[in-house]
Structures are given as C-alpha cells and as structure tokens.
GROMACS .gro file of C-alpha atoms in nm:
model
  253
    1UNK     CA    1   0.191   2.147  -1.912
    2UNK     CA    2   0.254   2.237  -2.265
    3UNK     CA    3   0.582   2.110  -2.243
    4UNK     CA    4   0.459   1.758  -2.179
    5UNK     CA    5   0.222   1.779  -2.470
    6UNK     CA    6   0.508   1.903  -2.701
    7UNK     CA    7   0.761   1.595  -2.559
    8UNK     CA    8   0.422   1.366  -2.642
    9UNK     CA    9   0.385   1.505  -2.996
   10UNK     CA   10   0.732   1.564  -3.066
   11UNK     CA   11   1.014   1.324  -2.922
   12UNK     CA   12   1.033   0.934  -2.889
   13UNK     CA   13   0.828   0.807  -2.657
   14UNK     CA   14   0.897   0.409  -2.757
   15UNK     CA   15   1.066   0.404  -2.387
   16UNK     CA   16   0.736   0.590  -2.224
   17UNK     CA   17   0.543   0.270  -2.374
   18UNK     CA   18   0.782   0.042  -2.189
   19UNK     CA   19   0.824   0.214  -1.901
   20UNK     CA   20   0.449   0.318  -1.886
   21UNK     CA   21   0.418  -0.077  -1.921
   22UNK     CA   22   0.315  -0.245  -1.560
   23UNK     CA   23   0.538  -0.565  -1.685
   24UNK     CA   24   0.803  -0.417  -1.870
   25UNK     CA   25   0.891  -0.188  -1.644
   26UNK     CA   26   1.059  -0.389  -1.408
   27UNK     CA   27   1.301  -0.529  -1.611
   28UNK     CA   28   1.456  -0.135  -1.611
   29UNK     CA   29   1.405  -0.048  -1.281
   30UNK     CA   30   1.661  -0.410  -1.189
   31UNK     CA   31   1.881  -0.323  -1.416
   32UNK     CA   32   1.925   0.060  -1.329
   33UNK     CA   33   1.864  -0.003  -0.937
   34UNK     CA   34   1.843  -0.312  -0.856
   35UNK     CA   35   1.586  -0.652  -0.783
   36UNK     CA   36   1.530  -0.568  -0.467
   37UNK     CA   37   1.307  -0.263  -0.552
   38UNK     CA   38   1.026  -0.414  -0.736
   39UNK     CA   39   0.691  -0.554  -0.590
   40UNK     CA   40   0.692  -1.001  -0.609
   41UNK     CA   41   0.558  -1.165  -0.885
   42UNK     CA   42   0.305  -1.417  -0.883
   43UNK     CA   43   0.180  -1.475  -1.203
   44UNK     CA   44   0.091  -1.270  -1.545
   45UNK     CA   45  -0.186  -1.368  -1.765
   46UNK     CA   46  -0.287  -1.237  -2.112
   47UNK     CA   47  -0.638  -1.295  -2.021
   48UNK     CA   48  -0.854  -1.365  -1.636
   49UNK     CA   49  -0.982  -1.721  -1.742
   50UNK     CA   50  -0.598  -1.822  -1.721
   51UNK     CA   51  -0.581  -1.704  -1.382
   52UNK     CA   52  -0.537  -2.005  -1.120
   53UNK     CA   53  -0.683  -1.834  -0.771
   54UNK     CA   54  -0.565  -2.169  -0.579
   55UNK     CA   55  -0.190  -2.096  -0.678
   56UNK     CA   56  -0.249  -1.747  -0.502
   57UNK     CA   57  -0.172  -1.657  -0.152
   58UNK     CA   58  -0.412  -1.542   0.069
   59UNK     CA   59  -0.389  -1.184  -0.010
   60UNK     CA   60  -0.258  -1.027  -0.330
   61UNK     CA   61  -0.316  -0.750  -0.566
   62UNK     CA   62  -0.432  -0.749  -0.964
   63UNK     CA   63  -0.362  -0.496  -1.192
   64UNK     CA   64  -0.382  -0.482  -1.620
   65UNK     CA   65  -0.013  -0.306  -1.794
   66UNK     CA   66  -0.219  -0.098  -1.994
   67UNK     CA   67  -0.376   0.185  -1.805
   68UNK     CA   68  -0.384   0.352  -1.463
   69UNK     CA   69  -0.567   0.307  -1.173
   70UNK     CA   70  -0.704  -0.062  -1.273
   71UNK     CA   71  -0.614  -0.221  -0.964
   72UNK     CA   72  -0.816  -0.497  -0.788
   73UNK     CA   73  -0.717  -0.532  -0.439
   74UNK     CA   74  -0.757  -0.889  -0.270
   75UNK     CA   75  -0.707  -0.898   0.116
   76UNK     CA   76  -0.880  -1.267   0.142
   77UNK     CA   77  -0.951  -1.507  -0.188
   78UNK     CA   78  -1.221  -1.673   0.030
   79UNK     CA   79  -1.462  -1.386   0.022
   80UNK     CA   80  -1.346  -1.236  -0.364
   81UNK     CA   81  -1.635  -1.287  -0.623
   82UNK     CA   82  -1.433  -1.457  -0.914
   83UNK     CA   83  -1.674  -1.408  -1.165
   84UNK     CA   84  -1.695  -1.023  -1.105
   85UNK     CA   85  -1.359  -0.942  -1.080
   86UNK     CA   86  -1.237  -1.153  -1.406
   87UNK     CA   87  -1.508  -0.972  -1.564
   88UNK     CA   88  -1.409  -0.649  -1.465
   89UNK     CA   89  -1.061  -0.778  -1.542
   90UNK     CA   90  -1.103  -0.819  -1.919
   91UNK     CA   91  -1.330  -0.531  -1.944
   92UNK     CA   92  -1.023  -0.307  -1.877
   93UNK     CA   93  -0.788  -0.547  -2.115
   94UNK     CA   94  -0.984  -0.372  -2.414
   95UNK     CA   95  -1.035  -0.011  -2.256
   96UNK     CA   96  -0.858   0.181  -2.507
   97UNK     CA   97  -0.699   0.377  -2.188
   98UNK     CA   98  -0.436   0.562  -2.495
   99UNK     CA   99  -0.680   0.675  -2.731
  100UNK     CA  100  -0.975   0.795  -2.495
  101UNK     CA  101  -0.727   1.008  -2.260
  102UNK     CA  102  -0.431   1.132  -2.582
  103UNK     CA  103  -0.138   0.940  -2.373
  104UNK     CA  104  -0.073   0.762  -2.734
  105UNK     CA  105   0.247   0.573  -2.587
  106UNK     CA  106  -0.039   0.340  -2.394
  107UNK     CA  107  -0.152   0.256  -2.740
  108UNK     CA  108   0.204   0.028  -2.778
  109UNK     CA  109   0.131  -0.140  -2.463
  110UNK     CA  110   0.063  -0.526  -2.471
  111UNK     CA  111  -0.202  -0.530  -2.232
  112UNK     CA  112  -0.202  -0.850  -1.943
  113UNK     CA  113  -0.292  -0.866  -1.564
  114UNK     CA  114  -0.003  -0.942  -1.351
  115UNK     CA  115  -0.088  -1.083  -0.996
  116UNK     CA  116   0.179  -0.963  -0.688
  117UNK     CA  117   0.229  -0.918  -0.389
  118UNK     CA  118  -0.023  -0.710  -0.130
  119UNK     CA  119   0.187  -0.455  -0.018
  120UNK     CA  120   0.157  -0.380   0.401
  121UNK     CA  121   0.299  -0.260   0.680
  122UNK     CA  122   0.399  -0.554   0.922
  123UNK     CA  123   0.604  -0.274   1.173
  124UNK     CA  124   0.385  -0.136   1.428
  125UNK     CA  125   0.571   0.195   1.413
  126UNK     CA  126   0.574   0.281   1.025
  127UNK     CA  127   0.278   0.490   0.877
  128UNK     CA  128   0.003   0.341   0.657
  129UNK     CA  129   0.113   0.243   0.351
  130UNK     CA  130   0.118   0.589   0.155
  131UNK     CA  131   0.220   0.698  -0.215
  132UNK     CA  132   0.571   0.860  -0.295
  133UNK     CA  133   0.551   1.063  -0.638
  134UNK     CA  134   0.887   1.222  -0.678
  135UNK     CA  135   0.917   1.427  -1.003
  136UNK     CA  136   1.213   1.462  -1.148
  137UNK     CA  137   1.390   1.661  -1.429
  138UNK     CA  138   1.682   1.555  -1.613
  139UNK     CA  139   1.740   1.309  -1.306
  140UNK     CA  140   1.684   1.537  -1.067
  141UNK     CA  141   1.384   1.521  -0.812
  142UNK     CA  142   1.259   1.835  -0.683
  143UNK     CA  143   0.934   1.804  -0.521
  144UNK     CA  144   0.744   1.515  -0.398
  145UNK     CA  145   0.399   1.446  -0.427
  146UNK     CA  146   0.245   1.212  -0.121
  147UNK     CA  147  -0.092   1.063  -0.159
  148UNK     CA  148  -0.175   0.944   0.216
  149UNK     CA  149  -0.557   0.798   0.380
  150UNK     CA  150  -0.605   0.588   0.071
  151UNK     CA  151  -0.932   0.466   0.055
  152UNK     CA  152  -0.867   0.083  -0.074
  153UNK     CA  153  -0.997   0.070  -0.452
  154UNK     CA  154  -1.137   0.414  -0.448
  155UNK     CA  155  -0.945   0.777  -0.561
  156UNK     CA  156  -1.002   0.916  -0.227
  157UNK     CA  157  -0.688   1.033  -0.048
  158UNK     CA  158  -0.552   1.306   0.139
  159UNK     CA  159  -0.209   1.512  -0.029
  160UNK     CA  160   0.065   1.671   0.085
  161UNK     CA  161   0.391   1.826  -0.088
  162UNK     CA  162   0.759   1.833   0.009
  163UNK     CA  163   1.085   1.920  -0.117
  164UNK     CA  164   1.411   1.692  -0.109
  165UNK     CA  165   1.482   1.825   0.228
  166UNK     CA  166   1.175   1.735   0.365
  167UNK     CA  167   1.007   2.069   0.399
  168UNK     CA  168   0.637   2.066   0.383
  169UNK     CA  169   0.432   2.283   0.132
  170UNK     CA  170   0.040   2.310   0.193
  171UNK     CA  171   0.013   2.618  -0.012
  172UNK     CA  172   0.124   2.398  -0.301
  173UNK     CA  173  -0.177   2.162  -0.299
  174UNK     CA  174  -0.500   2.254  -0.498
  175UNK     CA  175  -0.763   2.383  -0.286
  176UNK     CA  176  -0.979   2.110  -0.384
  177UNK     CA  177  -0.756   1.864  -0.246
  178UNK     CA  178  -0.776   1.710   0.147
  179UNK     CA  179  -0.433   1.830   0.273
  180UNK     CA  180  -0.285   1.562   0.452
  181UNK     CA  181  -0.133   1.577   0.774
  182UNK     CA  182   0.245   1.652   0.831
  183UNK     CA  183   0.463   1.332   0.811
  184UNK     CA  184   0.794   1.281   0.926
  185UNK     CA  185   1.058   1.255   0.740
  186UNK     CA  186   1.072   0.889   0.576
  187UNK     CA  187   1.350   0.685   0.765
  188UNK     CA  188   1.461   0.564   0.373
  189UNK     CA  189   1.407   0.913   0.218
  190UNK     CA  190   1.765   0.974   0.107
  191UNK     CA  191   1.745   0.605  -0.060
  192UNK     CA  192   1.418   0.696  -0.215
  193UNK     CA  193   1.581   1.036  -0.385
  194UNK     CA  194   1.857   0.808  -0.535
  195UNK     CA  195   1.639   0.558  -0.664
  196UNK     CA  196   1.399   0.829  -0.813
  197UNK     CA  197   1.750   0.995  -1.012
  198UNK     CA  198   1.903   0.692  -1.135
  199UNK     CA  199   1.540   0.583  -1.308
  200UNK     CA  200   1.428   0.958  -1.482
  201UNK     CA  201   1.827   1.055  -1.561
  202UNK     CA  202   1.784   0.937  -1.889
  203UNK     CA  203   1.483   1.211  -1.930
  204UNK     CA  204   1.397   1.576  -1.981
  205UNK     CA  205   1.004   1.492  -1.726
  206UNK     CA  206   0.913   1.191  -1.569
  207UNK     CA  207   0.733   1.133  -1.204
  208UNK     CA  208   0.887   0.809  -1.028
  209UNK     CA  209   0.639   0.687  -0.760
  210UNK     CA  210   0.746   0.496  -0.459
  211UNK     CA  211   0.611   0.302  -0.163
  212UNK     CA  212   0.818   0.238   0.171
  213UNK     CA  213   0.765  -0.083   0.314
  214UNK     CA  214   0.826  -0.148   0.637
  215UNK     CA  215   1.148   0.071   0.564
  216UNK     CA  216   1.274  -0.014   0.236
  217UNK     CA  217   1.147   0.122  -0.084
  218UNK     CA  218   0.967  -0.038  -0.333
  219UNK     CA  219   0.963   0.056  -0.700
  220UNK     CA  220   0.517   0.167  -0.838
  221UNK     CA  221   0.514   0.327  -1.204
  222UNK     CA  222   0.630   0.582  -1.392
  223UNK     CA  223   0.442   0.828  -1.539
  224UNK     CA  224   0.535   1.053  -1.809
  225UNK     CA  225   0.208   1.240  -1.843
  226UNK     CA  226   0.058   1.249  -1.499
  227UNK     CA  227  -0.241   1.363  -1.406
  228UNK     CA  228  -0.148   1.444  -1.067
  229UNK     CA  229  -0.077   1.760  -1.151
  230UNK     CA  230  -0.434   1.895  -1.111
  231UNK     CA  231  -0.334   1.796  -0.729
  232UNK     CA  232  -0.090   2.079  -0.695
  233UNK     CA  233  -0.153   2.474  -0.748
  234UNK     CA  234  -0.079   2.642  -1.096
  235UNK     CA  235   0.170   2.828  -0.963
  236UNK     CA  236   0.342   2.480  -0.859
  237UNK     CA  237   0.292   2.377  -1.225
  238UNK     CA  238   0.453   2.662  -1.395
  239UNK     CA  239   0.735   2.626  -1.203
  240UNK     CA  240   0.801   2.258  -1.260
  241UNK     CA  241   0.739   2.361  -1.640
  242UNK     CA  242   1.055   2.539  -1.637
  243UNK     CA  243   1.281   2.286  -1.511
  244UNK     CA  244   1.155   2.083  -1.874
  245UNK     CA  245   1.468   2.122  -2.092
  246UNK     CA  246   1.386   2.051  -2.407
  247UNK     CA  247   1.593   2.268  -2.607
  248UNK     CA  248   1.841   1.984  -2.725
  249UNK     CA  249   1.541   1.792  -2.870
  250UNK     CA  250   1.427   2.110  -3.022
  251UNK     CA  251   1.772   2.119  -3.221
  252UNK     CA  252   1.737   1.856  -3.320
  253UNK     CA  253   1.427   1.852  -3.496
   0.00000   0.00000   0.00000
C-alpha cells in the first residue's frame, strides 16, 4: 500500500526497529499488556557456537531478531543435526533481510538468536496451533488474518479472514491462496482484540499477530510492512488503505 511506503520513507520508524526486533519487542508488549503474553525465554546468543543444546529442553524453537520467517523448529534435540542448523543459524545473522527486501527499519536491528519455548496445544479440544494477524489502525483492529494447516518450517498454510465479530470472509482471500476451513470463534477472542489495541494505539498501521495456547494468548511479532497482504484480495487492500491516517504526520512535515 502506498501509504505504508510513504509512513516508511517519511515518518520515524526508530520504534518499527524495536518493535520489528524479535528481543526487544517484548520488553513493550510487558509493559503495555502484561508478562504473561510473551513466549518463555531460554537463552539469547549473539552468535550459534554460544549456544549450549544440553541447557535446552527437549523441544524448543530458534529464531534470529533480524528478519522474518527464520525459524528453526526443534521437537526432539536427540535427532537435530547441530552442525546444520548453527550453520544455517549464522548464515541468516548476516542476511541483510533490510536492504534486500526495502524494510530499512531491519537495518537498526542488532541481530541474535533467541531460544524459547515450543509452542503446543496440550488440550485435546483446542485447534492446532494456528496464526492470529489482527491489523489494526490507530489502535483499532478491523480484520483478522488466520494462517491455519501450517506446514512445520515450510510457508505452506491454508487462510481465512474475519472481522472483530467473528464473521468469516472467503471472498477476501487471494485466489491463489488455500482457503481454510471455518473456525469457531476463539474462546479468548475478545482478550485477543484488547491485546491487539493496546500494542498498535500508539500507530497510524501496524499488524499484531497472536497465537492462542491452550486458551490464553500469546504475544508473535509485529509487523509494520507485512507482506501478508498479497494473501488478501485488492479490493481488501484498498480498503484497509483508507483507514491509514496520516494526515497529522503530513502537517507536520
């Protein structure tokens, strides 16, 4: 959206490159929210050789703060190959994730691997773990984005789009797109909403993903140039383009 380009280009972004950050993040999601909301900790490490695999559980994930979609899911340590995945580890530590895809605030990130928690489903009767990505407008969310069927460490899912009230909207995903099935309506959703508006208030765009685990929400990224929207249908787009206010900024150039 042009809109998003023009914030990019033309307002400060210094809090996109913390909140864009992996790490950083969290330290504004428990302050505006609350601890409870983001993912356990194990370690962070500026570079794989300092990571200890026998101080890990079982199962956990690995992800760098610099980019998106650099995630290394570990179900058993037994079976990982260590060598490949600190290699592939510090190969994305020096992608230049910023410069090769224009989302300059990346460029401010320090980048580091963090190592936390495997999120799962423990209840018998919740869904599969599946992606919330509310987006949100001056604080407010409008539509939600859910990325379901995840493929572990693949891009393969299925999509779906609601409003706040929960009503489903097929016509809004791109044709290319699996359309997921219909879900019902998350048990937490009205928790979710209010979590999602107290993190983007401060902001004219911003998409605030979610996970619900087991019944409570827990905190995943946000984004403030997401490429989720080739997901959803142009005429999706050009209406979330008009909720972007930027007029104050404008005024103030």
């Amino acid at each position: 959206m042009e809109k998003i380009l023009w914030l990019s280009l033309y307002s400060d972004t210094s809090m996109w490159s913390k909140l864009a950050d992996k790490y950083r993040v969290r330290e504004y999601v428990i302050d505006r929210c609350g601890e409870q909301y983001v993912n356990k900790i194990y370690g962070i490490y500026n570079s794989a050789i300092e990571i200890d695999y026998s101080l890990l559980p079982k199962s956990f994930v690995l992800k760098t703060t610099n980019s998106c979609a650099t995630n290394i899911i570990v179900k058993d340590k037994n079976i990982l190959n260590i060598k490949e995945t600190n290699h592939k580890l510090n190969k994305w530590l020096k992608f230049p994730y910023g410069e090769l895809t224009g989302q300059l605030h990346y460029t401010q990130i320090e980048p580091l691997i963090i190592a936390e928690k495997f999120m799962e489903q423990t209840k018998k009767s919740e869904q599969s773990l599946i992606d919330y990505k509310f987006f949100c407008f001056n604080g407010v969310p409008k539509y939600v984005v859910i990325y379901s069927d995840r493929e572990e460490n693949t891009h393969n899912y299925s999509v779906m789009v609601y409003d706040m009230d929960w009503n489903a909207y097929p016509e809004f995903v791109n044709s290319r797109c699996p359309i997921s099935d219909i879900i019902p309506r998350p048990s937490a959703l009205e928790e979710m909403i209010s979590i999602a508006s107290r993190l983007s208030e401060p902001f004219p765009f911003v998409r605030v993903d979610l996970y619900l685990i087991n019944g409570s929400p827990i905190f995943g990224e946000m984004t403030f140039t997401p490429d989720v929207i080739s997901n959803i249908t142009p005429e999706l787009t050009d209406q979330m383009s008009k909720w972007i206010d930027i007029t104050s900024l404008k005024q103030q150039l």
